[in-house]
Coordinates of C-alpha atoms (C1' of nucleotides) in Angstrom, one line a residue:
Chain E
M1 CA 0.4 20.4 -28.6
K2 CA 0.9 17.3 -30.8
T3 CA -2.0 14.8 -30.4
S4 CA -3.4 11.8 -32.3
I5 CA -6.5 9.7 -32.2
I6 CA -6.6 5.9 -31.9
T7 CA -9.7 4.0 -32.8
D8 CA -11.1 0.8 -31.3
L9 CA -9.3 1.4 -28.1
D10 CA -10.8 1.3 -24.6
L11 CA -8.1 2.5 -22.3
A12 CA -9.5 1.1 -19.0
K13 CA -10.1 -2.3 -20.4
T14 CA -6.8 -2.5 -22.2
F15 CA -4.8 -1.3 -19.2
H16 CA -6.7 -3.6 -16.8
S17 CA -6.5 -6.7 -18.9
G18 CA -3.4 -8.2 -17.2
Q19 CA -1.1 -7.5 -20.2
V20 CA 0.5 -4.2 -19.1
F21 CA 1.4 -3.0 -15.7
N22 CA 2.8 0.5 -16.0
W23 CA -0.1 2.9 -17.0
D24 CA -0.8 5.3 -14.2
F25 CA -4.3 6.8 -13.8
V26 CA -4.3 10.5 -13.0
E27 CA -7.5 12.6 -13.1
G28 CA -9.2 10.8 -15.9
A29 CA -6.2 10.2 -18.0
Y30 CA -3.4 7.5 -18.3
L31 CA 0.3 8.2 -18.3
A32 CA 3.3 6.0 -19.1
P33 CA 6.4 6.0 -21.3
I34 CA 6.4 4.2 -24.6
G35 CA 10.1 3.8 -25.5
S36 CA 11.6 6.8 -23.9
T37 CA 8.7 9.2 -24.6
L38 CA 6.1 10.0 -22.0
Y39 CA 2.6 10.1 -23.3
L40 CA -0.8 10.9 -21.8
L41 CA -3.9 9.1 -23.1
R42 CA -7.5 10.2 -22.6
Q43 CA -10.7 8.3 -23.5
I44 CA -12.8 10.8 -25.6
D45 CA -15.6 8.5 -26.8
G46 CA -16.6 4.9 -26.8
G47 CA -13.7 3.5 -28.7
L48 CA -11.7 6.6 -29.4
A49 CA -8.6 7.6 -27.4
E50 CA -6.5 10.7 -27.7
V51 CA -2.8 10.5 -27.3
S52 CA -0.8 13.6 -26.4
L53 CA 2.9 14.2 -25.7
I54 CA 4.1 15.0 -22.2
N55 CA 7.8 14.7 -22.7
G56 CA 10.4 13.4 -25.2
E57 CA 10.1 13.0 -28.9
W58 CA 6.8 12.0 -30.6
D59 CA 7.3 8.7 -32.4
D60 CA 4.5 7.6 -34.8
E61 CA 6.1 4.3 -35.6
A62 CA 6.5 3.4 -31.9
L63 CA 2.8 4.2 -31.3
R64 CA 1.8 2.2 -34.3
C65 CA 3.8 -0.8 -33.1
Y66 CA 2.8 -0.5 -29.4
F67 CA -1.0 -0.2 -30.1
N68 CA -1.0 -2.7 -32.9
L69 CA -2.6 -0.1 -35.2
D70 CA -2.2 -2.1 -38.4
R71 CA -5.0 -4.5 -37.4
N72 CA -8.7 -3.8 -37.7
Y73 CA -9.9 -4.8 -34.2
S74 CA -13.5 -4.1 -34.9
E75 CA -13.6 -6.7 -37.7
I76 CA -11.5 -9.2 -35.7
Y77 CA -13.9 -9.0 -32.7
N78 CA -16.8 -9.5 -35.1
E79 CA -15.2 -12.5 -36.7
I80 CA -14.4 -14.1 -33.4
A81 CA -18.1 -13.7 -32.3
R82 CA -19.3 -15.0 -35.7
E83 CA -17.0 -18.0 -35.8
H84 CA -17.4 -18.9 -32.1
P85 CA -20.9 -17.9 -31.0
E86 CA -20.3 -19.2 -27.5
L87 CA -17.8 -16.4 -27.0
S88 CA -20.1 -13.6 -28.1
A89 CA -20.8 -12.3 -24.6
A90 CA -17.1 -12.3 -23.8
V91 CA -16.4 -10.5 -27.1
E92 CA -18.9 -7.7 -26.3
R93 CA -17.5 -7.3 -22.8
A94 CA -13.9 -7.2 -24.0
R95 CA -14.4 -5.2 -27.1
G96 CA -12.0 -2.2 -27.0
I97 CA -9.0 -4.3 -25.7
R98 CA -6.0 -4.1 -28.0
L99 CA -3.0 -6.4 -27.6
L100 CA 0.0 -4.2 -26.8
K101 CA 3.5 -4.9 -28.2
Q102 CA 5.7 -3.9 -25.3
D103 CA 9.4 -3.9 -24.6
E104 CA 10.6 -7.6 -24.7
T105 CA 13.0 -7.2 -21.7
E106 CA 10.4 -5.6 -19.6
M107 CA 8.0 -8.4 -20.5
L108 CA 10.6 -11.0 -19.5
L109 CA 11.1 -9.4 -16.1
T110 CA 7.4 -8.6 -15.6
F111 CA 6.1 -12.1 -16.3
I112 CA 8.8 -13.9 -14.3
L113 CA 7.6 -11.7 -11.4
S114 CA 4.0 -12.5 -12.2
Q115 CA 4.2 -16.2 -11.3
N116 CA 2.2 -16.9 -8.1
N117 CA 1.9 -13.2 -7.5
H118 CA -0.8 -10.4 -7.4
I119 CA -1.1 -7.8 -10.1
P120 CA -0.8 -4.8 -7.7
R121 CA 2.5 -6.3 -6.4
I122 CA 3.8 -6.9 -9.9
K123 CA 3.1 -3.3 -10.7
R124 CA 4.8 -2.1 -7.5
S125 CA 7.9 -4.1 -8.0
M126 CA 8.3 -3.0 -11.6
Y127 CA 7.7 0.7 -10.7
E128 CA 10.3 0.5 -7.9
L129 CA 12.8 -1.2 -10.3
K130 CA 12.4 1.7 -12.8
K131 CA 12.5 4.3 -10.0
L132 CA 15.7 3.0 -8.4
Y133 CA 17.6 1.9 -11.5
G134 CA 16.0 3.6 -14.5
M135 CA 16.1 7.1 -16.0
E136 CA 13.5 9.7 -15.3
L137 CA 11.6 10.4 -18.6
G138 CA 9.5 13.4 -17.4
T139 CA 7.0 14.5 -14.8
Y140 CA 3.3 15.1 -14.8
Q141 CA 1.7 17.1 -12.0
G142 CA 4.8 16.6 -9.9
Q143 CA 4.9 12.8 -10.4
P144 CA 8.1 11.5 -12.1
Y145 CA 7.9 8.7 -14.6
Y146 CA 10.8 6.3 -15.3
G147 CA 12.0 4.1 -18.1
L148 CA 13.3 0.5 -17.8
P149 CA 17.0 0.5 -16.8
E150 CA 19.6 -0.1 -19.5
Y151 CA 20.7 -3.7 -19.9
E152 CA 24.1 -2.8 -18.5
V153 CA 22.5 -1.6 -15.3
L154 CA 20.1 -4.6 -15.1
S155 CA 23.0 -7.0 -15.6
E156 CA 24.8 -5.7 -12.5
M157 CA 21.8 -6.2 -10.2
T158 CA 22.0 -8.9 -7.5
E159 CA 19.5 -11.2 -5.9
R160 CA 19.5 -8.9 -2.9
D161 CA 18.6 -6.0 -5.1
F162 CA 15.6 -7.9 -6.5
L163 CA 14.6 -9.1 -3.0
E164 CA 14.4 -5.5 -1.9
L165 CA 12.0 -4.8 -4.8
G166 CA 9.7 -7.5 -3.4
A167 CA 10.6 -10.1 -5.9
G168 CA 10.6 -12.9 -3.2
Y169 CA 11.7 -16.3 -4.4
R170 CA 11.8 -15.1 -8.0
A171 CA 14.9 -13.0 -7.3
P172 CA 17.4 -15.6 -8.5
Y173 CA 15.2 -16.3 -11.6
L174 CA 15.4 -12.6 -12.5
V175 CA 19.2 -12.5 -12.1
S176 CA 19.8 -15.5 -14.2
A177 CA 17.3 -14.5 -16.9
I178 CA 19.1 -11.2 -17.3
R179 CA 22.4 -12.9 -17.5
E180 CA 21.3 -15.5 -20.0
L181 CA 19.3 -13.1 -22.3
P182 CA 22.1 -12.2 -24.7
D183 CA 23.0 -15.8 -25.4
L184 CA 19.4 -16.6 -26.4
E185 CA 19.7 -14.4 -29.4
L186 CA 16.2 -13.1 -29.1
S187 CA 16.9 -9.7 -30.6
L188 CA 13.9 -8.4 -32.5
S189 CA 16.1 -7.8 -35.5
A190 CA 16.7 -11.5 -35.9
P191 CA 14.9 -12.6 -39.0
D192 CA 13.9 -16.2 -38.1
L193 CA 12.0 -15.5 -34.9
D194 CA 8.7 -17.4 -35.2
A195 CA 6.6 -18.0 -32.1
E196 CA 7.9 -21.5 -31.6
T197 CA 11.5 -20.4 -31.7
I198 CA 10.9 -17.6 -29.3
V199 CA 9.0 -19.8 -26.8
N200 CA 11.6 -22.6 -27.0
R201 CA 14.5 -20.2 -26.4
L202 CA 12.7 -18.5 -23.5
L203 CA 12.0 -21.9 -21.9
K204 CA 15.7 -22.4 -21.4
I205 CA 15.6 -19.7 -18.7
N206 CA 15.2 -21.0 -15.2
G207 CA 11.9 -19.7 -13.9
V208 CA 10.3 -19.4 -17.3
G209 CA 7.7 -22.1 -18.0
P210 CA 5.1 -22.4 -20.8
K211 CA 2.7 -19.8 -19.5
V212 CA 5.4 -17.1 -18.9
A213 CA 7.1 -17.9 -22.2
A214 CA 3.8 -17.5 -24.1
C215 CA 3.1 -14.2 -22.4
I216 CA 6.5 -12.8 -23.3
A217 CA 6.1 -14.0 -26.9
L218 CA 2.7 -12.3 -27.1
F219 CA 3.2 -9.1 -25.3
G220 CA 7.0 -8.6 -25.9
Y221 CA 7.4 -10.0 -29.4
G222 CA 3.9 -9.4 -30.7
S223 CA 3.4 -13.1 -31.7
W224 CA -0.3 -14.0 -32.1
E225 CA 0.5 -17.6 -32.5
V226 CA 0.5 -18.3 -28.7
F227 CA -2.3 -19.0 -26.2
P228 CA -1.1 -18.5 -22.6
I229 CA -3.0 -20.6 -20.2
D230 CA -3.2 -19.3 -16.6
T231 CA -5.6 -19.8 -13.8
W232 CA -8.2 -17.5 -15.3
V233 CA -8.0 -19.0 -18.8
K234 CA -8.3 -22.4 -17.3
K235 CA -11.5 -21.3 -15.5
A236 CA -12.7 -19.9 -18.9
L237 CA -12.0 -23.1 -20.7
K238 CA -13.9 -25.1 -18.1
Y239 CA -16.7 -22.6 -18.2
Y240 CA -17.1 -23.0 -21.9
Y241 CA -16.3 -26.6 -22.5
G242 CA -17.0 -28.3 -19.2
E243 CA -15.1 -31.5 -18.3
A244 CA -13.7 -31.7 -21.8
A245 CA -11.4 -28.8 -20.8
E246 CA -9.4 -31.4 -18.8
D247 CA -8.6 -33.3 -22.0
K248 CA -5.4 -32.0 -23.4
V249 CA -6.0 -33.2 -26.9
F250 CA -9.5 -31.6 -27.0
I251 CA -8.1 -28.3 -25.7
K252 CA -5.2 -28.3 -28.1
K253 CA -7.6 -28.8 -31.0
K254 CA -10.0 -26.1 -29.7
I255 CA -7.2 -23.6 -29.4
R256 CA -6.0 -24.4 -32.9
G257 CA -9.6 -23.8 -34.0
F258 CA -9.4 -20.2 -32.8
G259 CA -7.1 -19.7 -35.8
P260 CA -5.1 -16.5 -36.3
Y261 CA -6.9 -14.7 -33.5
K262 CA -6.2 -17.2 -30.7
A263 CA -4.1 -14.7 -28.7
L264 CA -6.9 -12.2 -28.6
V265 CA -9.4 -15.0 -27.7
Q266 CA -7.2 -15.9 -24.8
Q267 CA -7.1 -12.2 -23.7
L268 CA -10.8 -11.7 -23.9
M269 CA -11.4 -15.0 -21.9
F270 CA -9.0 -13.7 -19.3
Y271 CA -10.8 -10.4 -19.1
Y272 CA -14.3 -11.8 -19.1
M273 CA -13.6 -14.3 -16.3
R274 CA -11.7 -11.8 -14.1
E275 CA -14.3 -9.1 -14.6
G276 CA -17.1 -11.6 -14.0
E277 CA -15.6 -12.5 -10.7
R278 CA -15.2 -8.9 -9.7
D279 CA -18.9 -8.3 -10.5
E280 CA -19.8 -11.2 -8.2
R281 CA -17.7 -9.7 -5.4
R282 CA -19.3 -6.3 -5.9
T283 CA -22.8 -7.9 -5.8
K284 CA -22.0 -9.8 -2.6
N285 CA -20.6 -6.7 -0.9
Q286 CA -23.7 -4.6 -1.6
Chain V
dG1 C1' -4.7 -15.0 11.4
dT2 C1' -5.6 -17.1 6.9
dC3 C1' -6.0 -17.3 2.1
dC4 C1' -4.3 -16.4 -2.3
dA5 C1' -2.0 -14.7 -6.4
dG6 C1' -1.7 -14.2 -15.1
dG7 C1' 3.5 -20.7 -12.2
dT8 C1' 7.6 -23.1 -12.0
dG9 C1' 11.1 -26.5 -10.5
dG10 C1' 12.1 -30.5 -8.0
dT11 C1' 10.8 -35.0 -6.5
dC12 C1' 8.7 -39.3 -6.6
dA13 C1' 5.8 -43.0 -8.3
Chain X
dT1 C1' 3.9 -38.5 -17.8
dG2 C1' 1.4 -36.9 -13.9
dA3 C1' 0.6 -35.6 -9.1
dC4 C1' 2.2 -33.3 -5.4
dC5 C1' 4.7 -29.7 -2.8
dA6 C1' 7.5 -25.6 -1.6
dC7 C1' 8.6 -21.2 -3.0
dA8 C1' 8.5 -15.1 -0.7
dT9 C1' 5.5 -11.6 0.0
dG10 C1' 1.8 -8.6 1.2
dG11 C1' -3.0 -7.2 0.1
dA12 C1' -7.8 -8.6 0.9

DNA sequence: GTCCAGGTGGTCA
DNA sequence: TGACCACATGGA
């Protein structure tokens, strides 16, 4: 069976860092499609993960792109800790997280759904969408896995269809986002797509604000020039910089100071704060 | 039963 | 520009 090894990848951390919602945990391994190929991933050692093919055609280029394999994460984490010593505890906690480059349409729908929502519910809605409207891409231990529906199928979905998926008040946002998508000319093959262009075009969609646009740019277009600020990152900024975090000018300067790795800094802040809160809950419940 | 969630749009000062 | 509120839903 075709397999491959990915370094500097902690599967549990990466798949529970709020950037991806479709990896299924089955008996010590993770399953999901990348493109239209179903893969299984298994952690074999600290930072090493093994990829194996379950169904479809093995695609090295798709894996390289999805797992962001051209970057040396070990060095990047070291550099963040060196340049910003206050973040060193968060760096060590988050080390092993890679920023995934996922399907841009899936990210658009996922992060519109994410507003004022719980992660388990986002996961469930996306799974139901694929199950009801997408193509089956293979099965593992009797469990079927589905791909994102084709654009033509999505474009025919109504508000009621999305309500039935549990989208709630975001249902009309999803319908109009799908309808407007072609006019935004956000195709990945477009040559002039810098982060600012992507974000500005996404902001034209009703239901997409700065946070959601930044997440789509990061996780769907692979732009590391953004720094999505949500409730957890707000908590993190306050935790590190105190009252100064309320000062927009200060925070803007601080984020710029994170340089080319600001997107990863954002992600490790998110993970660190969220895991920290989980630890507290666990301690209380003991 | 109540609270809350990887926010956003609308309204009003 | 900033502060407030409503928004649908279901898990904790």
